[in-house]
Amino acid sequence: MTNIGIIIGREFNERVRKKSFIITTLLMPLLMVAMMIAPSLIMLHSKGDTKRIAVIDHSGIIAPQLESGEEIQYEPTDLSVEDARTLLTEYFGVLEIGGDVMTNPNNLRLYANGSTSLTLEESIEGEISDIIEREKLKGYDIHNLDEILRQVKTSVTLTTFRNDEQSESGAQQEQAKSSALSTAIGFILGMALYFILIIYGAMVMQSVIEEKNSRVLEVMVSSVKPFDLMMGKILGIASVAAVQILIWGILIVGTSAIAMPALIPADVMQNVEAMQAGTLDLAQEGIDLQMLNAVSTATDVQYMTTIFVWLLLYTIGGYLLYSAIFAAIGSSADSIQDAQQLQTPVMLPIIISIFVMMTIFNDPNSPIAVWCSYIPFTSPIVMMARIPSGIPTWEILLSLGILYATFVAMVWLAAKIYRVGIFMYGKKPTFKELWKWVRYKY
């Protein structure tokens, strides 16, 4: 244990003192926030210039009702189709509306002077479709029909509560849950585990290969057992990952507890506190329940702390499992190129986990999601994506138990490969040879 402790300290200090560790640790929470904001910013700034479209309406009904906007500007013209296509080259295009469009809505043609897009075409189709529907409704001779339709149109907001969750006192939980925020948190946590497993696992493999090529390992194993050397390296890098997760957890939980309540208006926070206590009057006007649900979840310190505790446990368990495999691969290869061929089967479960995670957004309790939550090679990513949706604690504990038990078995197998592989040079082993190394008796 003394030797393992020395190796853990060396691996930990070597990485924690690097500027890259400090920078990534501090910037990662900002990058997570950026991942959530970036899609909105991209959509906001991806809009092109306003497209001028000349309209030739043979029916005389549609063109007067077309409404121009930021993206499309409609300009009726009396030119013929042939003249408009020839002369109006500064326009984006020419829209021809057939005279029988009321009975034949497919009699529409757009002559574009450049590449068009599906969004533009759907926008034009949707607006003309609405105009035709309004004109057809006028045939029923209903007075003030537009005003009636506006009054009848209703937006429904569904507020979800969990019957299977209870408060600490045993009372039924009356706090509404935000499915949208749970989905977003699950996606971010699943992707975080994906990158952690790949980055830190590859870090172990690369470290072993570098030390093997420099013949440092041959010197070290003269005073340290190969198993102690492998465990020290794995646990040392695991402690680096654990420190990063703890720092991220403190930063994000601190933001939820201190910064967000200070930035949110007092009247909104009052409604949020009432929602968390289960006393919010849902009948009062002007309440955005989706927004309140999201803020309530984001400012719930106990909830956020619990999320990061599970994240820490799955990060450590998943890393220990995969790092043992990566250490065995690194010990059996002489270069990164040789190791990449051996690590392909190891990467498949991680990639499969991402695909399964996408199905969780439709149903977090689907059979494939539940089973992959127990399979140790996929459980870290899949279960972390399910946890924000409200998974029973016994399922999480069972999944963690299987994960850590598998790690112990994998360390035993990896150690057998490691103690042989660190002395093998000049030959790229096959999977058949690796299996022989596992069967060697010592």
Coordinates of C-alpha atoms in Angstrom, one line a residue:
M1 CA 0.0 0.0 0.0
T2 CA 2.9 2.3 0.6
N3 CA 4.2 1.8 -2.9
I4 CA 0.7 2.4 -4.4
G5 CA 0.4 5.6 -2.3
I6 CA 3.7 6.9 -3.7
I7 CA 2.6 6.2 -7.3
I8 CA -0.8 7.8 -6.7
G9 CA 0.8 10.9 -5.3
R10 CA 3.2 11.1 -8.2
E11 CA 0.5 10.7 -10.9
F12 CA -1.8 13.2 -9.1
N13 CA 0.7 15.9 -8.6
E14 CA 2.1 15.6 -12.1
R15 CA -1.4 16.4 -13.6
V16 CA -2.9 18.7 -11.1
R17 CA 0.0 21.2 -11.3
K18 CA -0.3 21.6 -15.0
K19 CA -1.9 24.8 -16.3
S20 CA -4.1 22.8 -18.6
F21 CA -5.8 21.1 -15.6
I22 CA -6.5 24.5 -13.9
I23 CA -7.8 26.0 -17.1
T24 CA -10.1 23.1 -18.1
T25 CA -11.4 22.7 -14.5
L26 CA -12.5 26.4 -14.4
L27 CA -13.7 26.6 -18.0
M28 CA -15.7 23.4 -18.1
P29 CA -18.8 24.7 -16.3
L30 CA -18.7 27.7 -18.7
L31 CA -18.5 25.3 -21.6
M32 CA -21.5 23.4 -20.3
V33 CA -23.5 26.6 -20.1
A34 CA -22.3 27.5 -23.6
M35 CA -23.5 24.1 -24.9
M36 CA -27.0 25.0 -23.7
I37 CA -26.9 28.6 -25.1
A38 CA -25.1 28.0 -28.3
P39 CA -28.0 26.4 -30.3
S40 CA -30.2 29.4 -29.5
L41 CA -27.4 31.8 -30.5
I42 CA -26.7 29.9 -33.7
M43 CA -30.4 29.9 -34.7
L44 CA -30.6 33.7 -33.8
H45 CA -27.6 34.6 -36.0
S46 CA -28.1 32.1 -38.8
K47 CA -30.9 34.1 -40.3
G48 CA -30.0 35.5 -43.7
D49 CA -31.0 38.8 -45.4
T50 CA -34.6 39.6 -46.1
K51 CA -35.6 37.8 -49.3
R52 CA -37.7 39.9 -51.8
I53 CA -40.2 37.8 -53.7
A54 CA -42.2 39.2 -56.6
V55 CA -45.8 37.8 -56.5
I56 CA -47.9 37.2 -59.6
D57 CA -51.4 36.2 -58.4
H58 CA -53.7 35.1 -61.1
S59 CA -56.5 34.5 -58.5
G60 CA -56.4 38.0 -57.1
I61 CA -57.2 36.6 -53.7
I62 CA -53.8 35.5 -52.1
A63 CA -51.4 38.4 -52.9
P64 CA -53.3 41.1 -51.0
Q65 CA -53.3 39.0 -47.8
L66 CA -49.6 38.0 -47.9
E67 CA -47.8 39.5 -44.9
S68 CA -44.1 40.4 -45.2
G69 CA -41.7 39.7 -42.4
E70 CA -38.1 39.8 -41.4
E71 CA -37.2 36.9 -43.6
I72 CA -39.6 37.3 -46.6
Q73 CA -40.8 40.5 -48.3
Y74 CA -43.7 40.0 -50.8
E75 CA -44.1 42.5 -53.6
P76 CA -47.0 42.0 -56.1
T77 CA -46.2 42.8 -59.7
D78 CA -48.2 43.1 -62.9
L79 CA -45.5 41.7 -65.1
S80 CA -45.9 38.4 -66.9
V81 CA -44.1 35.3 -65.5
E82 CA -41.7 35.3 -68.4
D83 CA -40.9 39.1 -68.1
A84 CA -40.6 38.9 -64.3
R85 CA -38.1 36.0 -64.5
T86 CA -36.0 37.9 -67.0
L87 CA -36.2 41.4 -65.6
L88 CA -36.4 41.0 -61.8
T89 CA -33.1 39.4 -61.3
E90 CA -32.4 41.5 -58.2
Y91 CA -35.2 39.7 -56.5
F92 CA -34.8 36.4 -54.7
G93 CA -37.4 34.9 -56.9
V94 CA -40.9 35.1 -58.5
L95 CA -43.9 33.4 -56.9
E96 CA -46.7 32.5 -59.3
I97 CA -50.1 31.7 -57.9
G98 CA -52.6 29.9 -60.1
G99 CA -56.1 31.2 -60.8
D100 CA -57.7 28.0 -59.4
V101 CA -55.6 27.9 -56.2
M102 CA -58.7 27.8 -54.1
T103 CA -59.7 24.4 -55.6
N104 CA -56.2 23.3 -56.6
P105 CA -53.8 24.4 -53.8
N106 CA -50.9 22.7 -55.6
N107 CA -50.9 25.3 -58.4
L108 CA -48.0 27.3 -56.9
R109 CA -44.6 27.9 -58.5
L110 CA -41.5 29.6 -57.1
Y111 CA -38.9 30.6 -59.7
A112 CA -35.8 31.3 -57.5
N113 CA -32.7 33.1 -58.6
G114 CA -30.6 31.2 -56.2
S115 CA -30.5 28.2 -53.9
T116 CA -33.6 28.0 -51.7
S117 CA -34.2 26.2 -48.4
L118 CA -36.8 23.9 -46.9
T119 CA -37.6 26.5 -44.2
L120 CA -38.3 29.2 -46.8
E121 CA -40.6 26.9 -48.8
E122 CA -42.5 25.7 -45.8
S123 CA -43.0 29.4 -44.7
I124 CA -44.5 30.3 -48.0
E125 CA -46.7 27.2 -48.1
G126 CA -47.8 27.7 -44.6
E127 CA -48.9 31.3 -45.1
I128 CA -50.7 30.6 -48.3
S129 CA -52.4 27.6 -46.7
D130 CA -53.7 29.8 -43.8
I131 CA -55.1 32.3 -46.3
I132 CA -56.9 29.6 -48.3
E133 CA -58.4 28.2 -45.1
R134 CA -59.7 31.7 -44.0
E135 CA -61.2 32.3 -47.4
K136 CA -63.0 28.9 -47.3
L137 CA -64.3 29.7 -43.8
K138 CA -65.8 32.9 -45.1
G139 CA -68.1 30.8 -47.2
Y140 CA -70.0 29.7 -44.0
D141 CA -71.0 33.4 -43.5
I142 CA -70.1 33.5 -39.8
H143 CA -69.9 37.1 -38.6
N144 CA -66.6 38.2 -36.9
L145 CA -65.0 34.7 -37.5
D146 CA -61.4 35.8 -37.1
E147 CA -62.1 37.2 -33.6
I148 CA -64.0 34.1 -32.6
L149 CA -61.1 31.9 -33.7
R150 CA -58.6 34.0 -31.7
Q151 CA -60.8 33.7 -28.6
V152 CA -61.2 29.9 -29.1
K153 CA -57.5 29.3 -29.6
T154 CA -56.1 28.0 -26.3
S155 CA -52.6 27.2 -25.1
V156 CA -52.4 24.3 -22.6
T157 CA -49.6 23.9 -20.1
L158 CA -49.3 20.5 -18.3
T159 CA -47.9 20.5 -14.8
T160 CA -46.5 17.1 -13.7
F161 CA -46.2 15.7 -10.2
R162 CA -44.8 12.4 -9.0
N163 CA -47.0 10.1 -6.9
D164 CA -44.1 7.7 -6.2
E165 CA -41.9 10.3 -4.5
Q166 CA -42.3 11.5 -0.9
S167 CA -40.7 14.2 1.1
E168 CA -38.4 13.5 4.1
S169 CA -41.4 13.6 6.4
G170 CA -43.2 10.9 4.4
A171 CA -45.8 13.3 3.0
Q172 CA -46.7 13.1 -0.7
Q173 CA -44.4 15.4 -2.7
E174 CA -46.2 18.3 -4.2
Q175 CA -43.4 20.0 -6.1
A176 CA -43.9 20.0 -9.9
K177 CA -41.2 18.5 -12.1
S178 CA -39.7 20.1 -15.2
S179 CA -39.3 17.3 -17.8
A180 CA -37.5 19.7 -20.2
L181 CA -34.9 20.7 -17.6
S182 CA -34.5 17.0 -16.5
T183 CA -33.8 16.1 -20.2
A184 CA -31.3 18.9 -20.6
I185 CA -29.5 17.9 -17.3
G186 CA -29.5 14.2 -18.3
F187 CA -28.0 15.0 -21.7
I188 CA -25.2 17.2 -20.2
L189 CA -24.3 14.6 -17.6
G190 CA -24.3 11.8 -20.1
M191 CA -22.0 13.7 -22.4
A192 CA -19.8 14.7 -19.5
L193 CA -19.3 11.0 -18.6
Y194 CA -18.7 10.2 -22.3
F195 CA -15.8 12.7 -22.5
I196 CA -14.4 11.8 -19.0
L197 CA -14.2 8.1 -19.8
I198 CA -12.5 8.7 -23.2
I199 CA -10.1 11.4 -22.1
Y200 CA -8.9 9.9 -18.8
G201 CA -8.9 6.4 -20.1
A202 CA -6.7 7.4 -23.0
M203 CA -4.6 9.3 -20.6
V204 CA -3.8 6.1 -18.7
M205 CA -3.1 4.2 -21.9
Q206 CA -0.8 6.9 -23.2
S207 CA 1.1 7.2 -20.0
V208 CA 1.8 3.4 -19.9
I209 CA 3.0 3.4 -23.5
E210 CA 5.3 6.3 -23.0
E211 CA 6.9 4.8 -19.9
K212 CA 7.1 1.4 -21.6
N213 CA 9.0 2.9 -24.6
S214 CA 11.4 4.8 -22.4
R215 CA 12.1 1.6 -20.4
V216 CA 11.1 3.4 -17.2
L217 CA 8.8 0.5 -16.3
E218 CA 11.7 -2.0 -16.3
V219 CA 13.4 0.0 -13.7
M220 CA 10.3 0.6 -11.6
V221 CA 9.2 -3.1 -11.5
S222 CA 12.5 -4.0 -9.9
S223 CA 11.2 -2.4 -6.7
V224 CA 7.4 -2.3 -7.3
K225 CA 5.1 -5.1 -8.2
P226 CA 3.4 -4.7 -11.6
F227 CA 0.0 -4.9 -10.0
D228 CA 0.9 -2.1 -7.5
L229 CA 2.3 0.0 -10.4
M230 CA -0.9 -0.4 -12.4
M231 CA -3.2 0.3 -9.5
G232 CA -1.2 3.4 -8.4
K233 CA -1.4 4.8 -11.9
I234 CA -5.1 4.1 -12.2
L235 CA -6.0 5.5 -8.8
G236 CA -3.7 8.5 -9.2
I237 CA -5.5 9.7 -12.4
A238 CA -8.9 8.8 -10.9
S239 CA -8.2 11.2 -8.0
V240 CA -7.5 13.9 -10.6
A241 CA -11.0 13.3 -12.2
A242 CA -12.6 13.2 -8.8
V243 CA -11.1 16.6 -7.9
Q244 CA -12.4 18.1 -11.1
I245 CA -15.9 16.8 -10.5
L246 CA -15.9 18.1 -6.9
I247 CA -14.8 21.6 -8.1
W248 CA -17.5 21.6 -10.8
G249 CA -20.1 20.5 -8.2
I250 CA -19.1 23.2 -5.8
L251 CA -19.2 25.9 -8.5
I252 CA -22.5 24.8 -9.9
V253 CA -24.2 24.1 -6.5
G254 CA -22.9 27.4 -5.2
T255 CA -24.3 29.2 -8.3
S256 CA -27.7 27.6 -7.7
A257 CA -27.7 28.5 -4.0
I258 CA -26.3 32.0 -4.1
A259 CA -26.0 33.6 -7.6
M260 CA -29.3 32.5 -9.2
P261 CA -31.6 33.6 -6.3
A262 CA -29.8 37.0 -6.3
L263 CA -30.2 37.5 -10.1
I264 CA -33.8 36.3 -10.4
P265 CA -36.5 39.0 -9.6
A266 CA -38.1 38.8 -6.1
D267 CA -41.6 38.1 -7.3
V268 CA -40.4 35.2 -9.4
M269 CA -38.4 33.8 -6.5
Q270 CA -41.5 34.1 -4.3
N271 CA -43.4 31.9 -6.7
V272 CA -40.5 29.5 -7.0
E273 CA -40.4 29.1 -3.2
A274 CA -44.1 28.6 -3.1
M275 CA -43.8 25.9 -5.8
Q276 CA -41.0 24.1 -3.9
A277 CA -43.2 24.2 -0.8
G278 CA -46.2 22.9 -2.8
T279 CA -48.3 26.0 -1.9
L280 CA -48.3 27.8 -5.3
D281 CA -51.7 28.9 -6.6
L282 CA -51.8 27.5 -10.1
A283 CA -55.0 29.4 -11.0
Q284 CA -53.4 32.9 -10.7
E285 CA -52.9 34.7 -14.0
G286 CA -49.5 35.5 -15.6
I287 CA -47.7 32.5 -14.4
D288 CA -45.2 30.7 -16.7
L289 CA -45.2 27.3 -15.2
Q290 CA -42.5 25.9 -17.4
M291 CA -40.2 28.7 -16.4
L292 CA -41.0 28.3 -12.7
N293 CA -40.4 24.6 -12.9
A294 CA -37.0 25.1 -14.5
V295 CA -35.9 27.8 -12.0
S296 CA -37.3 25.7 -9.1
T297 CA -35.2 22.7 -10.2
A298 CA -32.1 24.7 -10.9
T299 CA -32.2 26.5 -7.5
D300 CA -32.9 23.3 -5.5
V301 CA -29.6 22.9 -3.7
Q302 CA -30.4 19.4 -2.3
Y303 CA -31.4 18.2 -5.8
M304 CA -28.2 19.6 -7.5
T305 CA -26.0 18.2 -4.7
T306 CA -27.6 14.7 -5.1
I307 CA -27.0 14.9 -8.9
F308 CA -23.3 15.6 -8.4
V309 CA -22.9 12.9 -5.8
W310 CA -24.2 10.3 -8.2
L311 CA -22.0 11.9 -11.0
L312 CA -18.9 11.5 -8.8
L313 CA -19.7 7.9 -8.0
Y314 CA -20.3 7.0 -11.6
T315 CA -17.3 8.9 -12.8
I316 CA -15.0 7.0 -10.4
G317 CA -16.6 3.6 -11.1
G318 CA -16.7 4.1 -14.9
Y319 CA -13.2 5.4 -15.0
L320 CA -11.8 2.6 -12.8
L321 CA -13.5 0.0 -15.1
Y322 CA -12.3 1.4 -18.4
S323 CA -8.9 2.6 -17.2
A324 CA -8.0 -0.9 -16.1
I325 CA -8.8 -2.0 -19.7
F326 CA -6.8 0.9 -21.2
A327 CA -3.9 0.1 -18.9
A328 CA -3.8 -3.4 -20.2
I329 CA -4.0 -2.2 -23.8
G330 CA -1.2 0.3 -23.2
S331 CA 1.0 -2.4 -21.7
S332 CA 0.6 -4.7 -24.7
A333 CA 1.3 -2.1 -27.4
D334 CA 4.5 -0.3 -28.4
S335 CA 2.8 2.7 -30.0
I336 CA -0.4 4.7 -30.0
Q337 CA -1.2 3.4 -33.5
D338 CA -1.0 -0.3 -32.3
A339 CA -3.1 0.6 -29.2
Q340 CA -5.9 2.2 -31.3
Q341 CA -6.5 -1.1 -33.1
L342 CA -6.9 -2.9 -29.8
Q343 CA -9.1 -0.2 -28.2
T344 CA -11.8 -0.3 -30.9
P345 CA -13.8 -3.1 -29.2
V346 CA -13.5 -1.1 -25.9
M347 CA -14.9 2.0 -27.5
L348 CA -18.0 0.3 -28.8
P349 CA -19.9 0.1 -25.5
I350 CA -19.2 3.8 -24.9
I351 CA -20.5 4.7 -28.3
I352 CA -23.6 2.5 -27.9
S353 CA -24.3 4.3 -24.6
I354 CA -24.7 7.6 -26.5
F355 CA -27.3 6.1 -28.8
V356 CA -29.2 4.5 -25.9
M357 CA -29.0 7.9 -24.1
M358 CA -30.9 9.5 -27.0
T359 CA -33.8 7.0 -26.5
I360 CA -34.0 8.0 -22.9
F361 CA -35.4 11.4 -23.8
N362 CA -38.5 9.6 -25.2
D363 CA -38.9 7.1 -22.4
P364 CA -36.4 6.9 -19.4
N365 CA -37.9 3.6 -18.3
S366 CA -37.8 1.8 -21.7
P367 CA -36.5 -1.8 -21.5
I368 CA -33.2 -1.0 -23.4
A369 CA -32.6 2.0 -21.1
V370 CA -33.2 0.0 -17.9
W371 CA -31.0 -3.0 -19.0
C372 CA -28.2 -0.7 -20.2
S373 CA -28.3 1.0 -16.8
Y374 CA -27.3 -2.3 -15.2
I375 CA -24.7 -3.4 -17.8
P376 CA -21.4 -2.0 -16.3
F377 CA -19.9 -1.1 -19.6
T378 CA -22.8 1.2 -20.5
S379 CA -24.3 2.1 -17.1
P380 CA -22.2 5.2 -16.2
I381 CA -23.5 7.2 -19.2
V382 CA -27.0 5.7 -19.5
M383 CA -27.8 5.8 -15.8
M384 CA -26.6 9.4 -15.4
A385 CA -28.9 10.4 -18.3
R386 CA -31.8 8.7 -16.5
I387 CA -31.2 10.0 -12.9
P388 CA -32.6 13.5 -13.5
S389 CA -35.9 12.0 -14.6
G390 CA -36.4 10.5 -11.1
I391 CA -35.1 7.0 -10.8
P392 CA -35.7 4.9 -7.7
T393 CA -32.6 4.9 -5.4
W394 CA -32.5 1.1 -5.3
E395 CA -31.9 1.0 -9.1
I396 CA -29.0 3.4 -8.8
L397 CA -27.4 1.5 -5.9
L398 CA -27.8 -1.9 -7.7
S399 CA -26.2 -0.4 -10.9
L400 CA -23.3 1.0 -8.8
G401 CA -22.8 -2.3 -7.1
I402 CA -22.6 -4.2 -10.4
L403 CA -20.3 -1.5 -11.8
Y404 CA -17.8 -1.6 -8.9
A405 CA -17.9 -5.4 -8.7
T406 CA -17.1 -5.6 -12.4
F407 CA -14.2 -3.2 -11.9
V408 CA -12.7 -5.6 -9.3
A409 CA -12.9 -8.5 -11.8
M410 CA -11.6 -6.4 -14.6
V411 CA -8.6 -5.3 -12.5
W412 CA -7.7 -8.9 -12.0
L413 CA -7.8 -9.7 -15.7
A414 CA -6.0 -6.4 -16.7
A415 CA -3.2 -7.1 -14.1
K416 CA -2.5 -10.5 -15.8
I417 CA -2.1 -8.8 -19.2
Y418 CA -0.2 -5.8 -17.7
R419 CA 2.5 -7.9 -15.9
V420 CA 3.3 -9.7 -19.2
G421 CA 2.7 -6.9 -21.7
I422 CA 5.1 -4.3 -20.1
F423 CA 8.1 -6.6 -21.0
M424 CA 6.9 -7.4 -24.5
Y425 CA 8.5 -5.4 -27.4
G426 CA 8.6 -5.4 -31.1
K427 CA 5.5 -7.5 -31.7
K428 CA 1.8 -6.4 -31.9
P429 CA -0.2 -9.0 -29.9
T430 CA -3.5 -10.4 -31.1
F431 CA -6.6 -10.9 -29.0
K432 CA -5.7 -14.6 -28.9
E433 CA -2.3 -13.9 -27.4
L434 CA -3.9 -11.5 -24.8
W435 CA -6.1 -14.4 -23.8
K436 CA -3.1 -16.6 -23.3
W437 CA -1.5 -14.0 -21.1
V438 CA -4.7 -14.0 -18.9
R439 CA -4.4 -17.8 -18.5
Y440 CA -0.8 -17.7 -17.4
K441 CA -0.2 -18.9 -13.8
Y442 CA 2.1 -17.1 -11.5

